[in-house]
Short mmCIF file of C-alpha atoms and ligand atoms in Angstrom, two decimals:
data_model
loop_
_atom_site.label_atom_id
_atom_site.label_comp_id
_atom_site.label_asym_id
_atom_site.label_seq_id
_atom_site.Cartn_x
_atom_site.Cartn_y
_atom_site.Cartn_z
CA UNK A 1 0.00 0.00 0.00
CA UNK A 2 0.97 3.55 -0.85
CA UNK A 3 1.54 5.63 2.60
CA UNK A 4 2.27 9.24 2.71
CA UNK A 5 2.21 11.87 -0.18
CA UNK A 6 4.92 8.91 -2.12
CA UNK A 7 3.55 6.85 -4.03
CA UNK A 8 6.24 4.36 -5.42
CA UNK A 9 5.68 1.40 -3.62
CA UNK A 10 2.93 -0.77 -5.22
CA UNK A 11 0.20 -3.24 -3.81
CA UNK A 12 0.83 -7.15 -3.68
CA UNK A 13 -1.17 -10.03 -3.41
CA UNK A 14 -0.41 -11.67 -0.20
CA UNK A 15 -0.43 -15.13 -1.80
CA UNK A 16 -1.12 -16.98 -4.98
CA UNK A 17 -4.08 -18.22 -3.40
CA UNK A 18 -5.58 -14.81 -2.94
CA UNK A 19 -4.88 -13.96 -6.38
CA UNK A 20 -6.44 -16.91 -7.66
CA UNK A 21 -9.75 -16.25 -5.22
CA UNK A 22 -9.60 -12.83 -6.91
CA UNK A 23 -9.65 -13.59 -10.05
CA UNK A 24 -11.59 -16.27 -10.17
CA UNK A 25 -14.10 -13.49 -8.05
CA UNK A 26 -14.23 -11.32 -10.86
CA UNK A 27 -14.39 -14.16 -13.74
CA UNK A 28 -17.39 -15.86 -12.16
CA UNK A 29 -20.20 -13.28 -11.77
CA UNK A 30 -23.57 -12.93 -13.05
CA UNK A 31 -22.19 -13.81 -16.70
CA UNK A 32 -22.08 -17.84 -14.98
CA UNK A 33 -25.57 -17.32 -13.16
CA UNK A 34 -27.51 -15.15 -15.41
CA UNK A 35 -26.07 -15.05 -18.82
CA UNK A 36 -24.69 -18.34 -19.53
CA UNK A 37 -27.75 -20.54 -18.76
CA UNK A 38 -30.31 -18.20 -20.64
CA UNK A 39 -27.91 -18.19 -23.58
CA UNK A 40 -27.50 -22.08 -23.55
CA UNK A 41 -31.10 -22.38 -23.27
CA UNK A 42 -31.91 -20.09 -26.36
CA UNK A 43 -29.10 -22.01 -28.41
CA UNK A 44 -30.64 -25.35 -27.89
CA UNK A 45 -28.39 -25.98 -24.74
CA UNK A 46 -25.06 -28.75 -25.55
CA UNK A 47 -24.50 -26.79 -29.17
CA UNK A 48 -23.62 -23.90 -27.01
CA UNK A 49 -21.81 -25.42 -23.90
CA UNK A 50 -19.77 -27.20 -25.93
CA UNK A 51 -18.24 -24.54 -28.33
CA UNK A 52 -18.25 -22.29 -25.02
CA UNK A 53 -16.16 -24.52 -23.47
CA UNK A 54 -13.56 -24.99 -26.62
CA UNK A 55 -13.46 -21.27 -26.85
CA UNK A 56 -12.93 -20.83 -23.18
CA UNK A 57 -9.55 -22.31 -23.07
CA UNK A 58 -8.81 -21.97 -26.98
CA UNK A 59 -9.11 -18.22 -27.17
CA UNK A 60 -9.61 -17.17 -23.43
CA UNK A 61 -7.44 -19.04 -21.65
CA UNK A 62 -4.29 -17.27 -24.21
CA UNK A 63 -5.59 -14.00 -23.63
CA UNK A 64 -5.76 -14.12 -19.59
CA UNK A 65 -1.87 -15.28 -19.82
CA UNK A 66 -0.99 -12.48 -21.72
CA UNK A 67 -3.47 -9.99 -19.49
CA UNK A 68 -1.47 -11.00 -16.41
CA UNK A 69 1.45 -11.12 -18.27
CA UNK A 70 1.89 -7.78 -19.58
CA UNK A 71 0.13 -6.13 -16.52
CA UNK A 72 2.73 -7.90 -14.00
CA UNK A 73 6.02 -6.39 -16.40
CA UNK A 74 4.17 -3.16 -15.90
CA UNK A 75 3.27 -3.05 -12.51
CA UNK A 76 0.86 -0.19 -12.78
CA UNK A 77 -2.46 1.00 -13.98
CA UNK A 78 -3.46 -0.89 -17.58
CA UNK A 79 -3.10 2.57 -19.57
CA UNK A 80 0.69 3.11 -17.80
CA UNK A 81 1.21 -0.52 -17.97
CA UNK A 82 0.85 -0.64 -21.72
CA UNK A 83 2.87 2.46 -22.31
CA UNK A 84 5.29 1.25 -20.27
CA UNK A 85 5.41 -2.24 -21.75
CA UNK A 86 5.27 -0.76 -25.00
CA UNK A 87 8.12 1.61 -24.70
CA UNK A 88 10.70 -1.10 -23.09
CA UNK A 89 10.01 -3.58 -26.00
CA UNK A 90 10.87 -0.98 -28.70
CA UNK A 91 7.84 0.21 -29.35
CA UNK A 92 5.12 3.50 -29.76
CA UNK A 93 3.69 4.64 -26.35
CA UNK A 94 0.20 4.79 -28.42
CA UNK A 95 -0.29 1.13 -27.79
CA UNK A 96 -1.65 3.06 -24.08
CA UNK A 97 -5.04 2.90 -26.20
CA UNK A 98 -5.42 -0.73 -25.48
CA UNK A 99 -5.15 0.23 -21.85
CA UNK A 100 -7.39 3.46 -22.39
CA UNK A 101 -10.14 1.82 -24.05
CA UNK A 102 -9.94 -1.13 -21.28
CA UNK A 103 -10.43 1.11 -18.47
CA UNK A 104 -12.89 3.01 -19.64
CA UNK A 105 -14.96 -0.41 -20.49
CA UNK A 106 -14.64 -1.33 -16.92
CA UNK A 107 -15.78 1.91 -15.91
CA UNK A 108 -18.91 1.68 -18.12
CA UNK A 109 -19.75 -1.89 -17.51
CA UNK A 110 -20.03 -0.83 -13.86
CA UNK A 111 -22.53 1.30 -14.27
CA UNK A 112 -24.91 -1.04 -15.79
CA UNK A 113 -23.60 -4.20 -13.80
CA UNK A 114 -24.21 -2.62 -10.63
CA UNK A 115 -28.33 -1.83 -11.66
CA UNK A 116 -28.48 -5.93 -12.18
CA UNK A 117 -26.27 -6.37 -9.30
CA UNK A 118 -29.08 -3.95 -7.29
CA UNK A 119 -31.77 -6.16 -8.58
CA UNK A 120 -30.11 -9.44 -7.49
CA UNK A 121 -29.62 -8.08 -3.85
CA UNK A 122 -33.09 -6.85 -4.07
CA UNK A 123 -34.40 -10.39 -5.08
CA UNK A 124 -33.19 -11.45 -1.58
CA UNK A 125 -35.26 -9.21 0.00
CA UNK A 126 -38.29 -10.08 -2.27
CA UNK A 127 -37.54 -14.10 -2.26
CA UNK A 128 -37.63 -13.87 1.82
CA UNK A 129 -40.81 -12.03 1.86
CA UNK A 130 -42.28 -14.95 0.24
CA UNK A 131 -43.18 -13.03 -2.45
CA UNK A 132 -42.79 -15.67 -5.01
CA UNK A 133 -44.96 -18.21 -2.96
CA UNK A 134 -47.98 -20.09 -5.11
CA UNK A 135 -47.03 -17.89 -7.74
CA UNK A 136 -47.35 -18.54 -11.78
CA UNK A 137 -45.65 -16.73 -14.41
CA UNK A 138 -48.45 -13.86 -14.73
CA UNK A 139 -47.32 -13.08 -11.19
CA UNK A 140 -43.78 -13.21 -11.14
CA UNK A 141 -43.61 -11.51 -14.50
CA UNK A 142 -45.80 -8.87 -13.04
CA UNK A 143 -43.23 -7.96 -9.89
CA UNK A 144 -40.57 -8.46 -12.21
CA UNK A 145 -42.26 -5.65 -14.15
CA UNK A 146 -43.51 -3.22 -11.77
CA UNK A 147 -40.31 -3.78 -9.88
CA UNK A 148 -38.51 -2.56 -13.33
CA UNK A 149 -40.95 0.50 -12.72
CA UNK A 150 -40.22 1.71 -10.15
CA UNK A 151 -37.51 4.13 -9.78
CA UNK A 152 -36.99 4.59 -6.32
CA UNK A 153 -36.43 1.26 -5.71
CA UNK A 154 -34.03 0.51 -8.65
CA UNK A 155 -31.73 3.31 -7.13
CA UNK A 156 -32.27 2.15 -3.35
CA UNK A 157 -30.97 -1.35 -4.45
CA UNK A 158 -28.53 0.27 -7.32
CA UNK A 159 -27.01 2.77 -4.16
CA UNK A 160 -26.48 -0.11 -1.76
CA UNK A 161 -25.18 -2.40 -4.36
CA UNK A 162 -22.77 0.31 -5.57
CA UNK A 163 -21.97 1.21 -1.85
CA UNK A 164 -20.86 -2.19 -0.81
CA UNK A 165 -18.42 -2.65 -3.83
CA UNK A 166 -16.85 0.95 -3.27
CA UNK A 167 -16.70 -0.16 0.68
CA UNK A 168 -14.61 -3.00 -0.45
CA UNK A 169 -12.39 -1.50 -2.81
CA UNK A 170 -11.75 1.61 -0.97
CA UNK A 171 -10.04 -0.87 2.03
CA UNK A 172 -7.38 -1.58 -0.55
CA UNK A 173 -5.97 -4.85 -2.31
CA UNK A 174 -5.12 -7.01 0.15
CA UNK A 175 -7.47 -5.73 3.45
CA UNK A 176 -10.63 -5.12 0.48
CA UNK A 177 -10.52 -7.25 -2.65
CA UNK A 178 -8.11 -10.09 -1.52
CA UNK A 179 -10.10 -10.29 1.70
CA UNK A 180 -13.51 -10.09 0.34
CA UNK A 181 -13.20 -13.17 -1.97
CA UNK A 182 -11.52 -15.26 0.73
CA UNK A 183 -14.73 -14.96 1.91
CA UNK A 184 -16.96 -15.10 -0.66
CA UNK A 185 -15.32 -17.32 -3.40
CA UNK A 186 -16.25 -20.32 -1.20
CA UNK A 187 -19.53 -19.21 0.70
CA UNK A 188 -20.75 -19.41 -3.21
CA UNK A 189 -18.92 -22.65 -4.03
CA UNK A 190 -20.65 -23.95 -0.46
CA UNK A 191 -23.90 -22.44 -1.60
CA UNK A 192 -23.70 -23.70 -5.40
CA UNK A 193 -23.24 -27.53 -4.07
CA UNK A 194 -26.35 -26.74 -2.07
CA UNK A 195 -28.43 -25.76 -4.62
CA UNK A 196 -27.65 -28.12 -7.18
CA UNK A 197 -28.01 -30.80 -4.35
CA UNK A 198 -31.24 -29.83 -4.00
CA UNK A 199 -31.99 -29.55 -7.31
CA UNK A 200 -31.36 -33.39 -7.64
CA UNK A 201 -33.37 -33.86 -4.73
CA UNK A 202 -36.55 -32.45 -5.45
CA UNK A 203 -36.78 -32.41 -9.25
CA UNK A 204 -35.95 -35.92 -9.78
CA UNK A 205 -35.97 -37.21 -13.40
CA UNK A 206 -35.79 -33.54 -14.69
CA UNK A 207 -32.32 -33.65 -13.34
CA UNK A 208 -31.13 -36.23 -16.10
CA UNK A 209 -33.28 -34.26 -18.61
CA UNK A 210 -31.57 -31.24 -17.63
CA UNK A 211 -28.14 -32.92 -17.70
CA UNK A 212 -29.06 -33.98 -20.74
CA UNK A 213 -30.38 -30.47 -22.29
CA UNK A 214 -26.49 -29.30 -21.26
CA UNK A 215 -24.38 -31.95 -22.06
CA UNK A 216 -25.22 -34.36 -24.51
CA UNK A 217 -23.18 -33.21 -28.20
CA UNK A 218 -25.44 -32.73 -30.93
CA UNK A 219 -23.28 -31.22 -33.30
CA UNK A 220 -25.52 -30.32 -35.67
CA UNK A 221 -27.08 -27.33 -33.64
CA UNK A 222 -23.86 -25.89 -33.91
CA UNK A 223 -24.41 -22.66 -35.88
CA UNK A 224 -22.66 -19.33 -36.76
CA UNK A 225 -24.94 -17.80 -34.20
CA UNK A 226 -24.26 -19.72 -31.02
CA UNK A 227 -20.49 -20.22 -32.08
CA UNK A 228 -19.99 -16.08 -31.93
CA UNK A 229 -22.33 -16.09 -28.72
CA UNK A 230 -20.43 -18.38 -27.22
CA UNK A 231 -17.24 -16.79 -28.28
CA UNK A 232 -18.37 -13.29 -27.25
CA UNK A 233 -19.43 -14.85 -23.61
CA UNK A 234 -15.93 -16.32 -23.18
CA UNK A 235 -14.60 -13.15 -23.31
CA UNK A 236 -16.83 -11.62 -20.89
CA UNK A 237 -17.23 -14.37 -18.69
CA UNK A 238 -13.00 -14.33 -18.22
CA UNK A 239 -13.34 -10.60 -17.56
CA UNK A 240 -11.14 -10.19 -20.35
CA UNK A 241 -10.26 -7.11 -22.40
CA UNK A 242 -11.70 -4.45 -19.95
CA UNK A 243 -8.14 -3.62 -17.92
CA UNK A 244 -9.27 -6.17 -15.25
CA UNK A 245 -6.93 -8.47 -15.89
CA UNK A 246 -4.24 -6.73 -16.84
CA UNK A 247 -4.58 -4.86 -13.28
CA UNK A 248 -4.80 -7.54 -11.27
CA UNK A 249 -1.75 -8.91 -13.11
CA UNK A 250 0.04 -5.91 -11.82
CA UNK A 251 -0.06 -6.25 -8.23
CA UNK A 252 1.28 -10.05 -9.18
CA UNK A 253 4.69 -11.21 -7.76
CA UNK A 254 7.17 -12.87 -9.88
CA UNK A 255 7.04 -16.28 -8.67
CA UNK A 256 3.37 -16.89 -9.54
CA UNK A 257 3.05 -19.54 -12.34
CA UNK A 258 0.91 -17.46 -14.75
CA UNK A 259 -0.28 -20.67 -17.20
CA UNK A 260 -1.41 -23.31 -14.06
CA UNK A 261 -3.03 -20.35 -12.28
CA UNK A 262 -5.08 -19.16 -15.35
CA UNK A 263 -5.82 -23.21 -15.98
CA UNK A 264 -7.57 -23.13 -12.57
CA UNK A 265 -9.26 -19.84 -12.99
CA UNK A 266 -10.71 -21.16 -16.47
CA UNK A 267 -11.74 -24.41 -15.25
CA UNK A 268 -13.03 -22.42 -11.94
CA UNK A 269 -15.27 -20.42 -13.84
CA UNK A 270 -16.63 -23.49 -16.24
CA UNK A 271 -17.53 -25.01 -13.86
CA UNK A 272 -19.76 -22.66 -11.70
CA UNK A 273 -22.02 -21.85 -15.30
CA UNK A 274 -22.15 -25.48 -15.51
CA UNK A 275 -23.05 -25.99 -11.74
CA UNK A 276 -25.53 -22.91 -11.98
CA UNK A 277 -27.14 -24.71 -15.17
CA UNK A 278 -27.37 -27.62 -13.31
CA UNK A 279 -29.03 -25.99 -10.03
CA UNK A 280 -31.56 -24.08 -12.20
CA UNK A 281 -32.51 -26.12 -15.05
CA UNK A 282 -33.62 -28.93 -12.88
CA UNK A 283 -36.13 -26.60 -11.69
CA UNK A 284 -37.25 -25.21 -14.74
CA UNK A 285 -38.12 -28.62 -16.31
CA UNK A 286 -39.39 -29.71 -13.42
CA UNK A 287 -42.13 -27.24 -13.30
CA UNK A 288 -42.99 -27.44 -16.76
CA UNK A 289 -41.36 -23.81 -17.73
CA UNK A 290 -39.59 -23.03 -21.07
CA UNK A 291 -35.72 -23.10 -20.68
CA UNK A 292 -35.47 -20.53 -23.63
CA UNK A 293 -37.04 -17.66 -21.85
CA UNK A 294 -34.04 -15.22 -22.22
CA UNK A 295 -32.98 -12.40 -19.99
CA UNK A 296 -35.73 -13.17 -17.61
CA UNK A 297 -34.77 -16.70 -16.75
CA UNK A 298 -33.62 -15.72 -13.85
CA UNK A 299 -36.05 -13.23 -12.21
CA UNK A 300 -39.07 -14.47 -13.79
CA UNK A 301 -38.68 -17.97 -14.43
CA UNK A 302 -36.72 -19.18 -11.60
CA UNK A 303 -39.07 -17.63 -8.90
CA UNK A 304 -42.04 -19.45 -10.50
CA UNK A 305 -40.16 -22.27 -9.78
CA UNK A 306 -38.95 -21.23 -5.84
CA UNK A 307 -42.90 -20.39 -5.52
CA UNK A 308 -43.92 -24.06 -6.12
CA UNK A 309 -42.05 -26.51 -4.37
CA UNK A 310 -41.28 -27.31 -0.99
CA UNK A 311 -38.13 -25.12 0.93
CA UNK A 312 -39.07 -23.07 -1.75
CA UNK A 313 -38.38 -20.07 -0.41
CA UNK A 314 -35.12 -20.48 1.96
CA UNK A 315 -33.96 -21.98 -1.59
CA UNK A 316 -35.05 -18.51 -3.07
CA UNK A 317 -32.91 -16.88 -0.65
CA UNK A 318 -29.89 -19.11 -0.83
CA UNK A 319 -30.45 -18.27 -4.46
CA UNK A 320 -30.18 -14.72 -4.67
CA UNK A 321 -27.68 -14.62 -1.69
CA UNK A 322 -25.18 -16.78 -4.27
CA UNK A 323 -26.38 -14.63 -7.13
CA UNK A 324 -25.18 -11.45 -5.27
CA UNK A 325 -21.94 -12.58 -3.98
CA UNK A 326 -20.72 -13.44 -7.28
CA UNK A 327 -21.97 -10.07 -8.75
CA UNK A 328 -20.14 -8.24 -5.97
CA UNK A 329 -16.63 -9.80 -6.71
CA UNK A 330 -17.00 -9.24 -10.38
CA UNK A 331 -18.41 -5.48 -9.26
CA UNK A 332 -14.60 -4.83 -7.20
CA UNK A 333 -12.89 -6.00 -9.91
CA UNK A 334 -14.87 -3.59 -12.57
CA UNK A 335 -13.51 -0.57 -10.20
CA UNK A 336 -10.31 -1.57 -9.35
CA UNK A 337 -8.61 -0.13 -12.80
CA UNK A 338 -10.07 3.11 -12.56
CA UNK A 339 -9.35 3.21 -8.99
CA UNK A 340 -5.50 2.10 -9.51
CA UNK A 341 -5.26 4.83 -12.42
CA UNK A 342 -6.72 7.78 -9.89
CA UNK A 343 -4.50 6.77 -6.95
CA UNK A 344 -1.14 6.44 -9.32
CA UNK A 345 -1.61 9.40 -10.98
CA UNK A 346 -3.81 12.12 -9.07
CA UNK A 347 -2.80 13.36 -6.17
CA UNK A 348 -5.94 11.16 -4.48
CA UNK A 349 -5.53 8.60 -1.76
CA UNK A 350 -7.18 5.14 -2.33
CA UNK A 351 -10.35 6.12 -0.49
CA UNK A 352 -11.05 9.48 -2.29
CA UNK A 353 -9.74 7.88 -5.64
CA UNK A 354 -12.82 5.09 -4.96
CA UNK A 355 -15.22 7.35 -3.67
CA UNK A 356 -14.97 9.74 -6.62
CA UNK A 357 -14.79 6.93 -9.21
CA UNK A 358 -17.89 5.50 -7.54
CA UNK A 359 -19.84 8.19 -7.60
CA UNK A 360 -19.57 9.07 -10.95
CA UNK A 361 -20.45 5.57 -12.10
CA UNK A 362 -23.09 5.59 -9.54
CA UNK A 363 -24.86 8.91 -11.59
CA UNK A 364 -24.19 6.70 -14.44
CA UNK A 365 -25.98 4.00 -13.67
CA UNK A 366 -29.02 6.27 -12.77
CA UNK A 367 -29.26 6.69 -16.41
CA UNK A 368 -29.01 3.40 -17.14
CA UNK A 369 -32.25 2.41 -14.94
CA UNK A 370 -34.28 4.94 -15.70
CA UNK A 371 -33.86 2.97 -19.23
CA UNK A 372 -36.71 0.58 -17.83
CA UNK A 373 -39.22 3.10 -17.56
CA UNK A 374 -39.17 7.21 -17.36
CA UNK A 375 -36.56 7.22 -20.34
CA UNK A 376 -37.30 4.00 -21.88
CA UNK A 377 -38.10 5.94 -25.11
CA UNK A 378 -34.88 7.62 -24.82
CA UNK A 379 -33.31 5.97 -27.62
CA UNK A 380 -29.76 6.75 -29.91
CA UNK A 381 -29.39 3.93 -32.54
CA UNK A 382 -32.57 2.12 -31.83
CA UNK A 383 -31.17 1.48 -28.26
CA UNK A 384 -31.61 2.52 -24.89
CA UNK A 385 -28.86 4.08 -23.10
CA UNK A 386 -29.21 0.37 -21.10
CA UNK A 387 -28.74 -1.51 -24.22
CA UNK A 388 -26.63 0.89 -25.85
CA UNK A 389 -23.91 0.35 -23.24
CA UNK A 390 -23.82 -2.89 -23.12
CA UNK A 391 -23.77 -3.21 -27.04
CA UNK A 392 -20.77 -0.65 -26.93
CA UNK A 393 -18.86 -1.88 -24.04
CA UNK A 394 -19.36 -5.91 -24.84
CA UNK A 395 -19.75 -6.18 -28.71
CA UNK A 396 -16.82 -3.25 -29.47
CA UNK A 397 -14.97 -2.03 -26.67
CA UNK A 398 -14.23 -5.72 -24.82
CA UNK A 399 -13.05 -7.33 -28.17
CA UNK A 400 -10.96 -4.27 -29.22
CA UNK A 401 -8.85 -4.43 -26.09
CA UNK A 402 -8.64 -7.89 -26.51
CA UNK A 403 -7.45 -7.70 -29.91
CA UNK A 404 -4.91 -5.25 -29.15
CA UNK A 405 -3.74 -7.32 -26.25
CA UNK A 406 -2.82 -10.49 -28.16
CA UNK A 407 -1.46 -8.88 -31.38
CA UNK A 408 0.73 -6.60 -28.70
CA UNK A 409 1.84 -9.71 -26.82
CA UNK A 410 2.47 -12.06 -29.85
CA UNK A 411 3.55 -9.94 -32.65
CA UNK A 412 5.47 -6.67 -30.37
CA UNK A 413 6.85 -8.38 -27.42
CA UNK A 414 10.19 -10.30 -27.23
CA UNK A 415 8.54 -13.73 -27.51
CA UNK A 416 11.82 -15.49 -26.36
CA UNK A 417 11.50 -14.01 -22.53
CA UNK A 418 7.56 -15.03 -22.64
CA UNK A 419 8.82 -18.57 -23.29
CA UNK A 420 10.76 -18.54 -20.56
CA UNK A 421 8.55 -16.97 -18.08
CA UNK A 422 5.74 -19.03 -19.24
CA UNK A 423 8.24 -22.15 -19.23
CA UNK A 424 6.56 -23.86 -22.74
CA UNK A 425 8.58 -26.96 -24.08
CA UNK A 426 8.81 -26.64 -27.71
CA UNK A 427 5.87 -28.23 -28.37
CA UNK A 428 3.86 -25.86 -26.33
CA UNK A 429 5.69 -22.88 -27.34
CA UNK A 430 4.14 -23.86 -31.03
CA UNK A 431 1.01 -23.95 -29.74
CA UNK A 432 1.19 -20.74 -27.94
CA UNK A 433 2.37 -19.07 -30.49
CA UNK A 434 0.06 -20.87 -33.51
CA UNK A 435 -3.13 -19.95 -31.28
CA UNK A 436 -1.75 -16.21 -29.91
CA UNK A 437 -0.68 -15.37 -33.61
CA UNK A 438 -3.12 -16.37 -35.36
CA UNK A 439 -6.22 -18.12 -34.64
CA UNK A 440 -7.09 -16.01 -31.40
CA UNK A 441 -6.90 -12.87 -33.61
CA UNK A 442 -8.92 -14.00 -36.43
CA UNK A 443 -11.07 -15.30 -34.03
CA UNK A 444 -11.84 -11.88 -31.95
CA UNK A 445 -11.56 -10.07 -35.49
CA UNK A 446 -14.89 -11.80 -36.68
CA UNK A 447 -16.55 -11.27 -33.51
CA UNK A 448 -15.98 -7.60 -33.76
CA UNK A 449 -17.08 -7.75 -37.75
CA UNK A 450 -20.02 -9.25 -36.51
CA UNK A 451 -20.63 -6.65 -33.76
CA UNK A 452 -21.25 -4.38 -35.86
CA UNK A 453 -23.82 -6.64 -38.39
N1 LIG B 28 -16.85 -12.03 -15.72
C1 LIG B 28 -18.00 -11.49 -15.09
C2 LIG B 28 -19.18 -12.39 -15.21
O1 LIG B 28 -19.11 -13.43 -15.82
C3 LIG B 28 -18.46 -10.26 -15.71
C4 LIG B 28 -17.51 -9.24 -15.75
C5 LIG B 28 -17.36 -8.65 -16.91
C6 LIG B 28 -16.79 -8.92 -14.65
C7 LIG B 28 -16.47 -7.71 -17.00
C8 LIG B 28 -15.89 -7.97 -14.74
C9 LIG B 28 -15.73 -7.38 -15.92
O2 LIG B 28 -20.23 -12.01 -14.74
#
């Protein structure tokens, strides 16, 4: 931690374990809980899961290396980091755009994450009120809706949510975001094995239907649109291509193995969107809903679902307790690069770096509810300012970064030294460079063409 008006000496991650917790925190949000299972149930379920998983460690895995990579040679804010890196290896100090761009994704992503973060806490409230009791999809579709309504409660729940994350980040690396996944990484994992436990218990046969709907290969409903889906959610479900990474990377000591770490972070994060299919699917089919609901899966489905069977409602909670946690470790981890950026290079302390980076994201996401109702008409490009974010921030911004990130780290850095700190045999080495040369690139470089279709 920086003490005093000098500010050389730069946060650490007090083990590998706490680095791993933290960035497995930030991988596994409401992308695993929310996003993934409402995707794979729109794109006929195993089509999806199983080009999700290829891409996962095909395209994401190489670009968390180099993320961590690069930020730990730079040991500072993404934007500095990539100037930094860039000068040392020979090359234009513009290549700070990747880092720009990144941090200003993070920033915007925050503002709309922490609205659905809001609801999720909210849901806690509502699932332990027994709201959702007896209920059928005219009901839960209705409080879903006049929830959406209603301003004052979307900020209430937005503030709080907001609140907590700044709280956390403002104590600092270690004593805040280190600290708060210890905790929280395996409450969820503890929670998750409830759930789907239950799951298994009371749905019975739609447990092997749902195992089924996720995991057994039909290979002909692979199409263009669920492979560039499920390409686009790698990306966001690995945090990748916002600065995250790349920050977290720089408060990384030397002796961390950067390729087994990222392995278990990958494999961390498959395997809670699997685990969350598996707790809610069970459910869905159980109770005769349609898996391909979309968006509302979650908060309108689901519920209909808690409502109707028996613990119903302490599952609810569980639900939504596990559904907030993870949003609030991703939530740290979209402030932290702004945060490190203020504090480097303002004359702000940590705490007045986070509170005035939080509040400006918090005004931010004001905007972004009143999308669901007062301004829902607001539109520029068709979109609300809800939409529109999210469009600009996941379809361009978080693909851009990314691009710029592998062609930096496989075409401008010395790729000699990132054999050796990555310690690849030759065979691996061919790999690594075959997949960070060429096929990641093309690979982000058509999901960015067809952002924009
Ligand atoms: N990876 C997080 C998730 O899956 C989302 C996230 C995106 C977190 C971007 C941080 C940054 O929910």
């Amino acid at each position: 931690m920086s003490t005093g008006t000098m500010k050389k000496s730069h946060s650490q991650w007090s083990s590998r374990m706490g680095f791993m917790l933290a960035a497995a925190g930030s991988a596994v949000g409401l992308g695993n809980i929310w996003k993934f299972p409402y995707m794979a149930g729109q794109m006929g379920g195993s089509a999806f899961v199983l080009t999700y998983l290829l891409f996962m460690f095909v395209i994401g895995l190489p670009i968390l290396v180099l993320e961590w990579l690069i930020g730990r040679r730079g040991q500072k804010n993404p934007i500095h980091t990539m100037e930094d890196v860039a000068a040392s290896e020979g090359h234009s100090k513009s290549w700070r755009w990747v880092g720009i761009i990144g941090v200003v994704g993070s920033f915007l992503i925050l503002s709309f994450y922490s609205v659905i973060g809001g609801w999720a806490t909210d849901y806690i409230v509502l699932a332990a009120q027994g709201s959702f009791e007896g209920a059928n999809g005219d009901i839960t579709g209705k409080i879903f809706e006049s929830f959406l309504g209603n301003v004052n409660h979307l900020l209430t729940w937005h503030t709080v949510f907001m609140a907590v994350t700044a709280f956390i980040v403002a104590m600092g690396v270690g004593a805040g975001l280190e600290r708060a996944c210890k905790i929280m990484m395996p409450g969820l994992g503890i929670l998750l094995l409830v759930l789907v436990g239950y799951a298994a218990y009371v749905s019975g046969p739609s447990f092997t239907a749902a195992f089924k709907f996720l995991f057994t290969p039909d290979f002909s409903a692979i199409n263009g649109t669920a492979m560039l889906a499920a390409l686009g959610h790698a990306f966001f479900s690995l945090s990748l291509g916002m600065g995250i990474m790349m920050a977290y990377g720089s408060y990384l000591g030397k002796d961390v193995n950067l390729l087994s770490t990222a392995c278990t972070v990958v494999i961390l994060d498959v395997i809670v969107a699997m685990l969350s299919g598996m707790a809610i699917f069970p459910l869905v089919f159980a109770n005769g809903l349609q898996p391909g609901e979309g968006p509302g899966l979650i908060f309108v489905t689901l519920p209909i679902a808690f409502g109707n069977m028996a613990g119903g409602t302490i599952l609810g909670v569980l639900f939504f307790i596990f559904l907030t946690f993870a949003a609030l470790t991703s939530s740290i981890s979209l402030l932290e690069p702004t945060v490190e950026l203020l504090e480097e290079k303002t004359p702000l302390g940590r705490k007045s770096a986070t509170i005035a980076s939080s509040l400006v994201i918090w005004a931010l996401g004001i905007a972004c509810l009143l999308a669901f109702n007062e301004w829902a008409e607001v539109k520029l490009f068709g979109k609300n300012l809800f939409d529109l974010l999210d469009y600009l921030t996941s379809k361009i911004m978080l693909p851009l970064t990314g691009l710029g990130t592998v062609v930096f780290g496989a075409w401008m850095m010395n790729q000699k030294r990132i054999r050796e700190e990555l310690n690849l045999n030759d065979f691996w080495f061919t790999v690594w460079t075959v997949l960070t040369r060429y096929i990641v690139p093309v690979a982000v470089i058509i999901i960015l063409v067809y952002g924009f279709l």
